[in-house]
């Protein structure tokens, strides 16, 4: 009887050892890479704020990046169970951090834990030039893989978001500061708009003259700056152009800005950018037509940078009412106080062009 019991226990012990060994080797295998070197694939994984470790484990399993989501979860919660590296165990408790990661199926759990706890963001660098319209910004964002054009343009006209920033307008046109942005793929359009608008209001804090302006007063300055942004080519001339426009506004004279005509043609009518502005173009029936109507247009025609904004905020006092491009290569203008001088300078410029031929 004792002999039978002894044999039973030996068999039982052997079974237990085999069972434990089997579990151990299965566990080690499950902690290792899904694919061997050179046979795997890489997936871009987005971990949003608030995602749990269980949810992350399921996401990785669904993307075929790990072997077992339950093993991932347990190894994440109990570092001593991580057997993905035979050289040592995971030393610290895993903390999942939001971010965008490129995860390879050739990585063991330790490598994946290290990536997902780094908080690394896979940024997309997006350069928004001065003078871009919301429509052009939207196309740029979609092209660079940040968000869809439609999503961004919808956010630009979001009334609740406009009210949050106390912008008395129908869109964020003019309030999206041109700059270099580091954004992540798949950002909601509203978040991108907020990032750019926050930057705008941060930048204008550098301009003392904008302090204590009402929302309507600031909006008028942004409208004027958006026109100046499209008119000046040499930064030192932006304040002089601002003085011309302000002088004309005071006397209720039309601004006669070709930039507003271009805006009507390209942004409102959706036509290609014109090579020249014709007399017929200056007669287009639109509230943005500063040849037809005196005063400011209903809204900004571009998103101005700091040079144009400062030109409006700190405009020098001049007696200029006209300006004309005199050197296309340098982008410089001549400024005149009266129409006769303006016309004579134009004739002189025409004569110079003829003499060069």
C-alpha positions in Angstrom: 0.0 0.0 0.0 2.8 2.4 0.9 4.5 1.5 -2.3 1.4 2.4 -4.3 1.1 5.7 -2.5 4.7 6.5 -3.1 4.3 5.7 -6.8 1.2 7.8 -7.0 2.9 10.8 -5.4 5.9 10.4 -7.7 3.6 10.4 -10.7 1.6 13.3 -9.3 4.8 15.3 -8.6 6.0 14.5 -12.2 2.7 15.7 -13.6 2.8 18.9 -11.5 6.4 19.5 -12.6 5.5 19.0 -16.2 2.4 21.2 -15.8 4.4 24.0 -14.2 7.2 23.7 -16.7 4.6 23.8 -19.5 3.0 26.9 -18.1 6.4 28.5 -17.6 7.6 27.8 -21.2 4.2 28.9 -22.5 4.5 32.1 -20.5 8.0 32.8 -21.7 6.9 32.2 -25.3 3.8 34.4 -24.8 6.0 37.3 -23.5 8.3 37.1 -26.5 7.9 38.7 -29.9 5.0 37.7 -32.1 7.2 37.5 -35.1 10.9 36.7 -35.5 13.3 39.3 -36.8 12.7 40.3 -40.4 9.2 38.7 -40.6 7.1 41.2 -38.6 5.2 44.4 -39.3 4.9 47.8 -37.6 1.7 49.5 -36.7 1.0 53.1 -35.6 -0.8 52.9 -32.3 -2.6 55.8 -30.7 -3.1 55.6 -26.9 -5.6 58.4 -25.9 -5.7 59.8 -22.4 -7.7 57.6 -20.1 -7.2 54.3 -22.0 -6.8 51.4 -19.5 -4.1 48.7 -19.7 -6.7 46.1 -20.6 -7.9 48.3 -23.5 -4.4 48.8 -24.7 -3.7 45.1 -24.5 -6.8 44.3 -26.6 -5.8 47.0 -29.1 -2.3 45.5 -29.5 -3.8 42.0 -29.9 -6.3 43.2 -32.5 -3.4 44.8 -34.4 -1.5 41.5 -34.2 1.4 43.0 -32.3 1.4 40.7 -29.2 0.5 37.0 -28.7 -1.8 37.2 -25.7 -3.6 40.2 -24.3 -4.1 38.5 -20.9 -0.3 37.8 -20.6 0.3 41.4 -21.5 -2.0 42.7 -18.8 -0.6 40.4 -16.1 3.0 41.2 -17.0 2.2 44.9 -17.0 0.6 44.7 -13.6 3.2 42.4 -12.1 6.6 43.2 -13.5 8.3 40.1 -12.1 6.2 38.0 -14.5 7.7 39.7 -17.6 9.9 37.0 -19.2 10.3 38.7 -22.6 14.0 39.4 -21.9 16.0 36.5 -20.6 18.7 39.0 -19.5 16.6 40.4 -16.7 13.1 41.2 -15.5 11.1 44.4 -15.8 12.4 46.6 -13.0 9.6 49.1 -12.6 5.9 49.0 -12.6 4.5 49.7 -16.0 2.7 53.1 -16.4 0.7 53.5 -19.6 1.0 57.0 -21.1 -1.0 58.6 -23.8 0.8 59.2 -27.1 1.3 57.9 -30.7 3.7 55.0 -31.1 5.1 52.8 -33.8 5.0 49.3 -32.4 6.7 46.3 -34.1 5.5 42.8 -33.9 9.1 41.8 -33.6 9.3 43.4 -30.1 9.0 41.5 -26.8 6.8 42.8 -24.0 9.6 44.6 -22.3 10.3 46.7 -25.4 6.6 47.4 -25.8 6.3 48.4 -22.1 9.2 50.7 -22.5 7.7 52.4 -25.5 4.2 52.8 -24.1 5.5 54.2 -20.8 7.7 56.8 -22.5 4.8 59.1 -23.4 6.6 59.7 -26.8 4.5 61.6 -29.3 5.0 61.0 -33.0 4.7 64.6 -34.0 3.9 65.9 -37.5 5.6 69.2 -38.2 3.1 71.6 -39.9 4.2 75.0 -41.2 1.4 77.5 -41.7 2.7 80.5 -43.7 1.5 84.0 -42.9 -1.5 85.0 -45.0 -3.0 81.5 -45.3 -6.8 81.4 -45.3 -8.7 78.8 -43.2 -9.3 76.9 -46.4 -5.6 76.7 -47.3 -4.8 75.7 -43.7 -7.4 72.9 -43.9 -5.9 71.6 -47.1 -2.4 71.7 -45.5 -3.6 69.8 -42.4 -5.2 67.1 -44.5 -2.2 66.8 -46.8 0.1 66.4 -43.7 -2.2 63.8 -42.1 -3.3 65.7 -39.1 -7.1 65.9 -39.6 -9.5 66.0 -42.5 -10.2 69.2 -44.3 -14.0 69.0 -43.7 -13.5 68.3 -39.9 -11.2 71.4 -39.6 -13.5 73.7 -41.6 -16.5 72.6 -39.6 -14.6 73.4 -36.4 -13.6 76.8 -37.8 -17.3 77.8 -37.9 -18.2 76.1 -34.6 -20.4 78.8 -32.8 -19.7 77.4 -29.3 -16.0 77.5 -29.9 -16.2 81.0 -31.3 -18.2 82.1 -28.2 -15.5 80.5 -26.0 -12.9 82.8 -27.5 -15.3 85.7 -27.6 -14.8 86.2 -31.3 -17.6 88.3 -32.8 -17.5 86.7 -36.2 -18.8 83.7 -38.2 -15.5 81.9 -38.3 -11.9 81.8 -36.9 -10.6 83.4 -40.1 -7.9 85.8 -38.9 -7.5 84.2 -35.5 -5.4 81.2 -36.5 -1.9 82.3 -35.9 0.6 81.4 -38.7 3.4 79.4 -37.1 5.2 76.0 -37.0 3.0 73.5 -35.1 3.9 70.0 -33.8 0.7 68.0 -34.0 -0.2 64.4 -33.7 -2.1 62.3 -36.4 -5.8 62.1 -36.1 -6.3 65.2 -33.9 -10.0 66.5 -33.9 -10.5 69.6 -35.9 -11.7 71.5 -32.9 -8.5 70.7 -31.0 -6.3 72.0 -33.9 -8.4 75.2 -34.1 -8.0 75.7 -30.3 -4.2 75.2 -30.5 -3.9 77.8 -33.2 -6.3 80.3 -31.6 -4.6 79.9 -28.2 -1.3 80.7 -30.0 -2.9 83.8 -31.6 -4.1 85.2 -28.3 -0.7 84.4 -26.7 1.2 86.2 -29.5 -0.9 89.4 -29.4 0.0 89.8 -25.7 3.3 91.1 -27.1 1.4 94.1 -28.5 0.7 96.7 -25.8 -1.7 98.6 -28.0 -4.1 95.7 -28.0 -4.6 95.7 -24.3 -8.1 96.6 -23.1 -9.6 96.4 -26.6 -13.2 95.2 -26.8 -13.8 92.0 -28.9 -15.3 94.2 -31.6 -12.3 96.6 -31.7 -9.9 93.7 -31.8 -11.9 92.1 -34.6 -11.7 95.3 -36.7 -7.9 95.4 -36.2 -7.7 91.7 -37.2 -9.7 92.4 -40.4 -7.4 95.3 -41.3 -4.3 93.3 -40.5 -5.5 90.5 -42.7 -5.6 92.9 -45.6 -2.2 94.4 -44.9 -0.8 90.8 -44.6 -1.7 90.2 -48.2 -0.5 93.7 -49.4 3.0 94.2 -47.9 6.1 92.4 -49.2 8.8 94.3 -47.2 8.2 94.3 -43.4 9.3 97.9 -43.0 6.5 99.0 -45.3 3.6 97.3 -43.4 3.1 100.2 -41.0 3.0 102.7 -43.9 0.4 100.6 -45.7 -1.6 100.5 -42.5 -1.4 104.3 -42.4 -2.8 104.6 -45.9 -5.7 102.3 -45.1 -6.5 104.1 -41.8 -6.4 107.5 -43.5 -8.8 106.3 -46.1 -11.1 104.7 -43.5 -11.3 108.0 -41.6 -12.5 109.8 -44.7 -14.8 107.0 -45.7 -12.8 106.3 -48.9 -12.8 102.8 -50.3 -9.6 100.8 -49.4 -9.2 99.7 -53.1 -7.3 96.6 -52.0 -6.6 94.0 -54.7 -6.2 91.5 -52.0 -9.9 91.6 -51.1 -10.8 91.0 -54.8 -8.4 88.0 -54.8 -10.2 86.7 -51.7 -13.6 87.0 -53.4 -12.4 85.2 -56.5 -10.5 82.3 -54.8 -12.2 81.8 -51.5 -15.8 82.9 -52.1 -16.2 82.0 -55.7 -13.8 79.1 -55.6 -12.0 80.0 -58.8 -8.2 79.8 -59.6 -6.0 82.6 -58.4 -6.1 85.4 -61.0 -3.0 86.5 -62.8 -4.3 90.1 -62.9 -7.2 92.0 -61.4 -9.4 93.4 -64.2 -11.8 96.3 -64.1 -14.7 93.8 -64.2 -13.3 92.1 -61.1 -13.4 95.4 -59.2 -17.1 95.5 -59.9 -18.0 92.2 -58.4 -21.0 92.5 -56.2 -19.7 91.4 -52.8 -19.4 93.0 -49.3 -15.7 92.1 -49.5 -15.2 94.3 -52.5 -13.3 97.3 -51.2 -13.4 98.9 -54.6 -17.2 99.0 -54.5 -17.8 99.7 -50.8 -16.0 102.0 -48.3 -15.0 100.7 -44.9 -13.8 97.3 -43.7 -15.1 94.1 -45.3 -17.3 91.9 -43.1 -14.4 89.7 -41.9 -10.7 88.9 -42.3 -9.4 87.7 -45.6 -6.4 85.9 -44.2 -4.6 84.9 -41.0 -2.1 87.6 -40.3 1.3 87.3 -38.6 2.8 89.6 -36.0 4.2 92.1 -38.5 0.8 93.0 -39.9 -0.8 92.9 -36.5 1.8 95.3 -35.1 1.4 97.6 -38.1 -2.2 98.0 -37.2 -1.6 98.4 -33.5 1.2 100.9 -33.8 0.5 102.8 -37.0 2.6 105.9 -37.8 0.7 109.1 -38.6 1.2 110.0 -42.2 -0.6 112.0 -44.9 -0.5 109.0 -47.3 -3.6 108.0 -49.1 -2.1 105.9 -52.0 0.6 103.4 -52.5 1.9 101.7 -55.6 4.3 98.8 -56.2 7.4 100.3 -57.8 9.9 97.4 -57.7 8.3 94.0 -58.2 11.7 92.3 -57.6 12.3 93.9 -54.2 8.6 94.2 -53.4 8.8 97.9 -52.5 6.2 100.5 -52.9 6.0 104.3 -53.3 3.5 106.3 -51.1 1.6 109.4 -52.1 -0.5 112.0 -50.3 -2.6 113.0 -53.3 -4.0 111.3 -56.4 -2.1 113.5 -58.9 1.3 112.4 -57.5 0.0 108.8 -57.4 -0.9 109.0 -61.1 2.3 110.8 -62.1 4.4 108.2 -60.4 2.5 105.5 -62.2 3.2 107.2 -65.5 6.9 107.6 -64.7 7.0 103.9 -63.8 5.4 103.0 -67.1 7.9 105.2 -69.0 10.8 103.5 -67.2 9.4 100.1 -68.2 9.1 101.2 -71.9 12.6 102.5 -71.9 14.0 99.2 -70.8 12.6 97.3 -73.7 
